[in-house]
CSV table of C-alpha atoms and ligand atoms in Angstrom, one decimal:
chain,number,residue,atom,x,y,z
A,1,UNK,CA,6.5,-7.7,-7.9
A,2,UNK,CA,7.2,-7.0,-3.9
A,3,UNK,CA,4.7,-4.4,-2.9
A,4,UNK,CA,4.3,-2.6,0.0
A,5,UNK,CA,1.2,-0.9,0.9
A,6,UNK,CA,1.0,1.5,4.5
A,7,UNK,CA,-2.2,2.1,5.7
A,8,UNK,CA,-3.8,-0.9,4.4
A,9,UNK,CA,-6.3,-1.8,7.4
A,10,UNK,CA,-9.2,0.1,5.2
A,11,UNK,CA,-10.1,2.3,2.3
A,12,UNK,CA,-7.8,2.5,-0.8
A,13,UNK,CA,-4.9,1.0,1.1
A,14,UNK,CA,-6.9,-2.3,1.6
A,15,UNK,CA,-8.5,-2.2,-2.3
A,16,UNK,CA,-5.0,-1.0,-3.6
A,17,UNK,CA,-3.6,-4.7,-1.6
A,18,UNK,CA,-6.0,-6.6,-3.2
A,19,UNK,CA,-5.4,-5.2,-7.0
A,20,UNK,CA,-1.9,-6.6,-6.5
A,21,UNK,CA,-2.8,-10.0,-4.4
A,22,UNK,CA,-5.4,-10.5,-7.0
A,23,UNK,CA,-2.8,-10.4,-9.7
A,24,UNK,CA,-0.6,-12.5,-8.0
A,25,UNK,CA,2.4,-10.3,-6.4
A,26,UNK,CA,3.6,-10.3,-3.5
A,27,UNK,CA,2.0,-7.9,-1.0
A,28,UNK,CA,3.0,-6.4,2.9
A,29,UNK,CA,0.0,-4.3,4.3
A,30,UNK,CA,0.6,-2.7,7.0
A,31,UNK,CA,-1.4,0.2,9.4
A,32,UNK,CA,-2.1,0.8,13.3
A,33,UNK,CA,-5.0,-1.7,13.5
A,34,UNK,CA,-3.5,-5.5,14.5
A,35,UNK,CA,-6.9,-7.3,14.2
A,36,UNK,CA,-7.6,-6.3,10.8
A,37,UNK,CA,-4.3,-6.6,9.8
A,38,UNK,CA,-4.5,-10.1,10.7
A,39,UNK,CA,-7.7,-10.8,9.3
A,40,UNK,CA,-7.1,-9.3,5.5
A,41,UNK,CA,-3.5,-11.5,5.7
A,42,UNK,CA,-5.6,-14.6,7.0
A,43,UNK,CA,-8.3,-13.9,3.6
A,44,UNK,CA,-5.4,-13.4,1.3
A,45,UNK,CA,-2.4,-15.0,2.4
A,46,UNK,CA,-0.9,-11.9,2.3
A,47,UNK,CA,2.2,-10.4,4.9
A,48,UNK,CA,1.6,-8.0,7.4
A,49,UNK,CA,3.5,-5.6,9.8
A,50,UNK,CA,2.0,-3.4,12.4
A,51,UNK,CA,3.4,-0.3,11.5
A,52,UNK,CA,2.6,3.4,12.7
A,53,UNK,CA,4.4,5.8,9.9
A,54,UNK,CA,5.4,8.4,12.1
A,55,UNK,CA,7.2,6.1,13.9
A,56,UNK,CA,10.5,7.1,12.4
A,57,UNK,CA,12.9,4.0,13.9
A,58,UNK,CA,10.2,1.5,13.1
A,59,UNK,CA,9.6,2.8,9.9
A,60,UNK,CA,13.6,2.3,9.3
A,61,UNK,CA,13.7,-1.1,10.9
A,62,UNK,CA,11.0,-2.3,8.8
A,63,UNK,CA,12.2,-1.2,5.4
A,64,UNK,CA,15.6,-3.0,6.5
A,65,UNK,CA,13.8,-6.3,6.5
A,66,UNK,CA,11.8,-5.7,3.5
A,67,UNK,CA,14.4,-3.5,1.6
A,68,UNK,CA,13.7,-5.6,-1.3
A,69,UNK,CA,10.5,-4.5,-2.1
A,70,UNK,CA,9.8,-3.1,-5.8
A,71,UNK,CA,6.6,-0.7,-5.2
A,72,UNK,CA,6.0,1.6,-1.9
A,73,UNK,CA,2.5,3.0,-1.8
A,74,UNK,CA,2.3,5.4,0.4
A,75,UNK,CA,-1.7,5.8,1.2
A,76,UNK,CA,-1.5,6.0,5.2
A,77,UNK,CA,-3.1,9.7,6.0
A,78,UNK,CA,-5.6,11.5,6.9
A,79,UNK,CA,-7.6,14.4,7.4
A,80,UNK,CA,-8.8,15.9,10.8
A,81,UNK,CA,-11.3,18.5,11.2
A,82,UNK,CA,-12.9,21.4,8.6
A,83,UNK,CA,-12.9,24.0,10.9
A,84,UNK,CA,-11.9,27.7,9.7
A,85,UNK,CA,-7.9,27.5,10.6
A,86,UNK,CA,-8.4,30.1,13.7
A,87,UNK,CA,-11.0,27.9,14.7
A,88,UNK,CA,-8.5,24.1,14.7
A,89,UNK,CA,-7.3,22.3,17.6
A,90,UNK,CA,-3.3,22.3,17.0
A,91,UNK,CA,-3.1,18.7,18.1
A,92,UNK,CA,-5.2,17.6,15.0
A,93,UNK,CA,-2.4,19.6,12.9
A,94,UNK,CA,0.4,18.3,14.4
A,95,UNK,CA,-1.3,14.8,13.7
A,96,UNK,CA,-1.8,15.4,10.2
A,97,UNK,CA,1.7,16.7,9.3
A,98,UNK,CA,3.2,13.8,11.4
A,99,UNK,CA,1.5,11.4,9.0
A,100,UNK,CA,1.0,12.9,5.8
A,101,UNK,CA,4.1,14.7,5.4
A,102,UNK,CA,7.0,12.9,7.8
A,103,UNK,CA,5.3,9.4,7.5
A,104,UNK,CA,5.8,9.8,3.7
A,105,UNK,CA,9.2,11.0,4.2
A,106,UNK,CA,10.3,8.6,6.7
A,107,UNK,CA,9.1,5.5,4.5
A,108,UNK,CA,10.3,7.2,1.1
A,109,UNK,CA,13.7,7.7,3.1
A,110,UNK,CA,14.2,4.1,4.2
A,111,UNK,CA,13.5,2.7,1.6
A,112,UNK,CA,15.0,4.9,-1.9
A,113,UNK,CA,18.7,3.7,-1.2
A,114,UNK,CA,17.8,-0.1,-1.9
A,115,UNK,CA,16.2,1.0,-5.1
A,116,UNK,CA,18.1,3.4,-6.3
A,117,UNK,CA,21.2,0.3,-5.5
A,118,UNK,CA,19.2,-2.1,-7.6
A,119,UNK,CA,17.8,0.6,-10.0
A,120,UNK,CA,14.6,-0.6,-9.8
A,121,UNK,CA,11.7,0.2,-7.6
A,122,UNK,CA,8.5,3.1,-7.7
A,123,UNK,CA,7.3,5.1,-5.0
A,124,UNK,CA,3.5,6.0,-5.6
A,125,UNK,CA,2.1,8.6,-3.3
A,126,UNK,CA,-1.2,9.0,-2.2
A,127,UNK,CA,-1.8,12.8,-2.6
A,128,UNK,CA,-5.3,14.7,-3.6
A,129,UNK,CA,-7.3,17.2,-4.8
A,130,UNK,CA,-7.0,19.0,-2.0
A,131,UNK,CA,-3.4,19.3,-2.7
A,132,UNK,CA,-4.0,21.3,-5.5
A,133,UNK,CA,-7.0,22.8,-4.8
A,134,UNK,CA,-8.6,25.0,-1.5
A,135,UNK,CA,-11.2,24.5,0.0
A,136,UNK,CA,-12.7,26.4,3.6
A,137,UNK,CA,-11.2,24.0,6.4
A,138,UNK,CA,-8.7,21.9,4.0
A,139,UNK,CA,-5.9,24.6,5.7
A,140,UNK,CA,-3.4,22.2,6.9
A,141,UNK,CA,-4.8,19.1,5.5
A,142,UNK,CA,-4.7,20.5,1.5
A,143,UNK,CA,-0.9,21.9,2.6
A,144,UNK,CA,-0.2,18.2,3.7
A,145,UNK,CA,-0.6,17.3,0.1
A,146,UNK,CA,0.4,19.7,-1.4
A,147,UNK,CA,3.6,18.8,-0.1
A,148,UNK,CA,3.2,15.4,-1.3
A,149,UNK,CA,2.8,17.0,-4.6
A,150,UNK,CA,5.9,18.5,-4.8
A,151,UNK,CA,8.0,16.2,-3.3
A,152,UNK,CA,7.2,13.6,-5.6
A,153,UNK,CA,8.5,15.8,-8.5
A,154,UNK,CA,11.3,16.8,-6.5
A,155,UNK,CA,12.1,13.5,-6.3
A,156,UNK,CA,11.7,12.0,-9.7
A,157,UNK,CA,14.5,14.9,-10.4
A,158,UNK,CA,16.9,13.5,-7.6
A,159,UNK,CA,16.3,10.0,-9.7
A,160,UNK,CA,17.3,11.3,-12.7
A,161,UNK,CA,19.4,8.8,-14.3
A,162,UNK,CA,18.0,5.8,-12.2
A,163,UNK,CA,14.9,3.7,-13.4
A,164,UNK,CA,13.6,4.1,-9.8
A,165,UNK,CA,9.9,5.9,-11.0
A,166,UNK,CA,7.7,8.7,-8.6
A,167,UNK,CA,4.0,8.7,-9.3
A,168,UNK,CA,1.4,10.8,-7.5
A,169,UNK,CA,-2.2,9.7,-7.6
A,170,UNK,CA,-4.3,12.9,-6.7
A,171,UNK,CA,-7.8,11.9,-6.0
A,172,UNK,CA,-11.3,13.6,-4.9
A,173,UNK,CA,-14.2,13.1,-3.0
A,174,UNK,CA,-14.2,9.0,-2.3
A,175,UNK,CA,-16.1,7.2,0.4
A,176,UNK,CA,-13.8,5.7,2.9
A,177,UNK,CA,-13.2,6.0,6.8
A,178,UNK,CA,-11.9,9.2,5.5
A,179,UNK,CA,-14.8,11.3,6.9
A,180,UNK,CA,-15.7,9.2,9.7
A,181,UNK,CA,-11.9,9.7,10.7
A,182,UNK,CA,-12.3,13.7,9.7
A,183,UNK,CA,-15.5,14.3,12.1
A,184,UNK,CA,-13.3,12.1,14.8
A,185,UNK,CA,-16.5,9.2,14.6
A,186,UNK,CA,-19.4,11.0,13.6
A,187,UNK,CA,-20.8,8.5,11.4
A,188,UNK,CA,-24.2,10.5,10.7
A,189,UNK,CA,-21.8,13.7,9.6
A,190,UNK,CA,-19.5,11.7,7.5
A,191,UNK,CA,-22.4,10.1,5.7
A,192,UNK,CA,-24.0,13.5,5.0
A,193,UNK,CA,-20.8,14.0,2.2
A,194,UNK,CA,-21.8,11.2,0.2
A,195,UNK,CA,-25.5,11.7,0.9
A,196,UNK,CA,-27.1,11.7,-3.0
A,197,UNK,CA,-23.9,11.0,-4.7
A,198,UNK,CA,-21.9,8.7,-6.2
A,199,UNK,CA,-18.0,9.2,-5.1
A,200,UNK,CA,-15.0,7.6,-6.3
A,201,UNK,CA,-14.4,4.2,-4.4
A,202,UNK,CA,-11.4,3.1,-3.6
A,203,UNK,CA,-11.3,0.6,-6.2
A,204,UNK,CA,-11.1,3.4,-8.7
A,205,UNK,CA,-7.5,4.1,-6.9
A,206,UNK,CA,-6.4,0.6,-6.9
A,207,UNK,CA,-7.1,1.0,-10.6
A,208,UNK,CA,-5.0,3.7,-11.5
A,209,UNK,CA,-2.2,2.7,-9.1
A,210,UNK,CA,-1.8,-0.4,-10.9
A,211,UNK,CA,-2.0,1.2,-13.7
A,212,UNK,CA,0.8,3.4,-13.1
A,213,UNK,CA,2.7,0.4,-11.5
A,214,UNK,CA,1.9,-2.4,-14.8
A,215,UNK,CA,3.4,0.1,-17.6
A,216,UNK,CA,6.4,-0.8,-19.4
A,217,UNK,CA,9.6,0.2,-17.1
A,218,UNK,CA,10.3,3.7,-19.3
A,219,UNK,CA,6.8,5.2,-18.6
A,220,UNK,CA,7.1,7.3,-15.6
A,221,UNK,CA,3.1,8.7,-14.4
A,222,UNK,CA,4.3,11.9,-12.9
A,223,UNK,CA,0.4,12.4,-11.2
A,224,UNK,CA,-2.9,11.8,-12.1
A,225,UNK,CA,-5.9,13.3,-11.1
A,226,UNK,CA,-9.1,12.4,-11.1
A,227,UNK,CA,-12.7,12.7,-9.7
A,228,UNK,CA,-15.9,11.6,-9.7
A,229,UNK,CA,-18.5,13.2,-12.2
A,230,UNK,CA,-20.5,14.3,-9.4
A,231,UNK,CA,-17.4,16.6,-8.1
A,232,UNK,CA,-16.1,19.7,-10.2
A,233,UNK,CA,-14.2,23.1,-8.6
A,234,UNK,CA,-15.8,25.9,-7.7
A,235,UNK,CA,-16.2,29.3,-8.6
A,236,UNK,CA,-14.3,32.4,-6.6
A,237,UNK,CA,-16.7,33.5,-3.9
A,238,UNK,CA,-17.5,37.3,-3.4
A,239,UNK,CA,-17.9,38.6,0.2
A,240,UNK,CA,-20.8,41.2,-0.1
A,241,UNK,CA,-20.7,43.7,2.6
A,242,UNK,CA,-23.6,45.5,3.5
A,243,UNK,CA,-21.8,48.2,5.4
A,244,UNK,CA,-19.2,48.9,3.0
A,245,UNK,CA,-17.9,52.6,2.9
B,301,NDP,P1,-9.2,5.5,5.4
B,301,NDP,O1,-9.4,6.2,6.7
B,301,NDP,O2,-10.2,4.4,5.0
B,301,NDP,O3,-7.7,4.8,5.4
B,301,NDP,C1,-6.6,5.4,6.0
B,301,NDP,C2,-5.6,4.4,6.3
B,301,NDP,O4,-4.4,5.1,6.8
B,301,NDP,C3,-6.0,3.4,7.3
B,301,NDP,O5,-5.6,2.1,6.8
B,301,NDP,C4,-5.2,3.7,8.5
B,301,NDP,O6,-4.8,2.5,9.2
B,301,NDP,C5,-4.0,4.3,7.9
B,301,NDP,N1,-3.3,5.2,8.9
B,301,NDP,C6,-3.7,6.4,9.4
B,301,NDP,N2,-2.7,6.9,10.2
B,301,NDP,C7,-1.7,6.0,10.2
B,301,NDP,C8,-0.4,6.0,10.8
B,301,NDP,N3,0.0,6.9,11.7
B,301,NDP,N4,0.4,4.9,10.5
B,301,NDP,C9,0.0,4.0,9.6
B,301,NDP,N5,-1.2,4.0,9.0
B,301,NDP,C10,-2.0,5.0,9.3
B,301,NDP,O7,-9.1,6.6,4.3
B,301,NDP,P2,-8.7,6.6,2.8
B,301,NDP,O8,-8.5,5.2,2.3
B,301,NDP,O9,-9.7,7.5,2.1
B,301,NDP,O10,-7.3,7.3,2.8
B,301,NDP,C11,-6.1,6.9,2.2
B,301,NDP,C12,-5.3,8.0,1.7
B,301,NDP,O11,-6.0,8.6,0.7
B,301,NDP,C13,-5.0,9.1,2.7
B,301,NDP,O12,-3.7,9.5,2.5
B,301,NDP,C14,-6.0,10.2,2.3
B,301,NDP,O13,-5.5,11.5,2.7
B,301,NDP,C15,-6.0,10.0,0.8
B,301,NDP,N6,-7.2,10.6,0.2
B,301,NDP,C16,-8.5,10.2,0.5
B,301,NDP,C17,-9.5,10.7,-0.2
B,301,NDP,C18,-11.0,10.4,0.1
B,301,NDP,O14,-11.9,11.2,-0.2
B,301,NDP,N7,-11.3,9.3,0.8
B,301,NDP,C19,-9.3,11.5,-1.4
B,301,NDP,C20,-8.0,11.9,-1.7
B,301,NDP,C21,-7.0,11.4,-0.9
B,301,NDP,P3,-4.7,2.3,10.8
B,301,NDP,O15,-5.8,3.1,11.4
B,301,NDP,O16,-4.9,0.8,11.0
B,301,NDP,O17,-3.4,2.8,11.2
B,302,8X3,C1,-9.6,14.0,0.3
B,302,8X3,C2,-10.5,14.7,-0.7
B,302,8X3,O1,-11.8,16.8,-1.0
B,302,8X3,O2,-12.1,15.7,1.1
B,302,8X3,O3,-8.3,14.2,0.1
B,302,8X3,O4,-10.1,16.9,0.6
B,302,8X3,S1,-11.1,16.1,0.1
């Protein structure tokens, strides 16, 4: 199989690249970062292509040359900031629906009409928890996914009658660059989330996305989710007033 993975400079892009390498497909990673682009495809032999996802003309131009890949991951987002939403720079929003939501759409969008021709192909989305799930400061970031959520269902409906399959892969708490990139480099602050715990890693995604990917051609995933045993919800919080009339 021809995958392509975006955002595949670190975290579960990079692991999810290496599932497939490892098991001898073909794989283009792609992301922002040229040198470790360069270096992973040096290790592994693999392609590469610089890409930025909210780059909607490269992100066409791309999919041209590779239109006939069989797997799109889309893992390239992030998370920035988990400030109260009155409290959130608008830049950092902006940021976040630029990637999360249009990069997935733009690369989704350039690339379903070459599947859908050779009725053939998967589009696995990198979604999560917080998707699903609020949390105090995941405001624009859990809305990101939750998006991602929905228009992965959406789309399986729009493939009805095509073998072209829509998974979306919802994880929780995993240690990445995630936080580092969240707290915009504060090492010591992204460390304190995974301080006494054992997270998912991202080798637990490149599990389930191969997973998904490996199953006989009939079996569409519509989503899994999953977590570490160290994470579970929350209960409803109750704001006592002391002043109450
Ligand atoms: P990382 O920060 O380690 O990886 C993020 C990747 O996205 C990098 O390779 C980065 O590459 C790429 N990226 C960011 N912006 C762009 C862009 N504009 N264009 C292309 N690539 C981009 O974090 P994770 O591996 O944890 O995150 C991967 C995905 O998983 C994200 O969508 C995230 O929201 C999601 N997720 C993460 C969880 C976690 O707890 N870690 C849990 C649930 C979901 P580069 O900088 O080179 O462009
Ligand atoms: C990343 C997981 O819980 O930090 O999507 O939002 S969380």
């Amino acid at each position: 199989m021809k995958v392509f993975v975006t955002g595949s400079t670190s975290g579960f892009g990079e692991a999810i690249a290496y599932k497939f390498i490892n098991n001898g497909h073909d794989v283009v990673i792609s992301g922002r970062r040229k040198e470790r682009l360069s270096e992973i495809s040096k290790k592994s032999g693999c392609l590469f292509e610089l890409l930025d996802v909210t780059k909607k003309e490269d992100v066409f131009k791309v999919f041209e040359k590779h239109n006939d890949i069989d797997i799109l991951v889309n893992n390239a987002g992030l998370a920035l900031g988990l400030e109260p939403a009155h409290e959130t720079n608008i830049e950092d929003w902006e940021r976040m629906i630029d990637t999360n939501i249009k990069g997935v759409v733009y690369c989704t969008r350039a690339i379903l009409p070459f599947m859908v021709k050779r009725n053939k192909g998967h589009i696995i989305n990198i979604g999560s928890v917080a998707g699903s799930w609020p949390y105090p400061g995941g405001n624009v970031y859990g809305s990101t996914k939750a998006f991602v959520a929905q228009f992965s269902r959406n789309l399986r409906n729009d493939l009805f009658g095509t073998k072209v399959r829509c998974t979306n892969i919802e994880p929780g708490m995993a240690n990445t660059e995630f936080s580092t990139v969240r707290f915009k480099g504060d090492k010591n602050r992204a460390d304190k989330v995974y301080e006494n715990t054992k997270p998912l890693t991202s080798e637990d995604i490149a599990e389930a996305v191969y997973w998904c990917a490996t199953l006989p051609e009939h079996v569409n995933i519509n989503s899994i989710e999953l977590m570490s045993v160290y994470q579970t919800w929350n209960a409803f919080r109750i704001y006592r007033d002391e002043n109450i009339d």
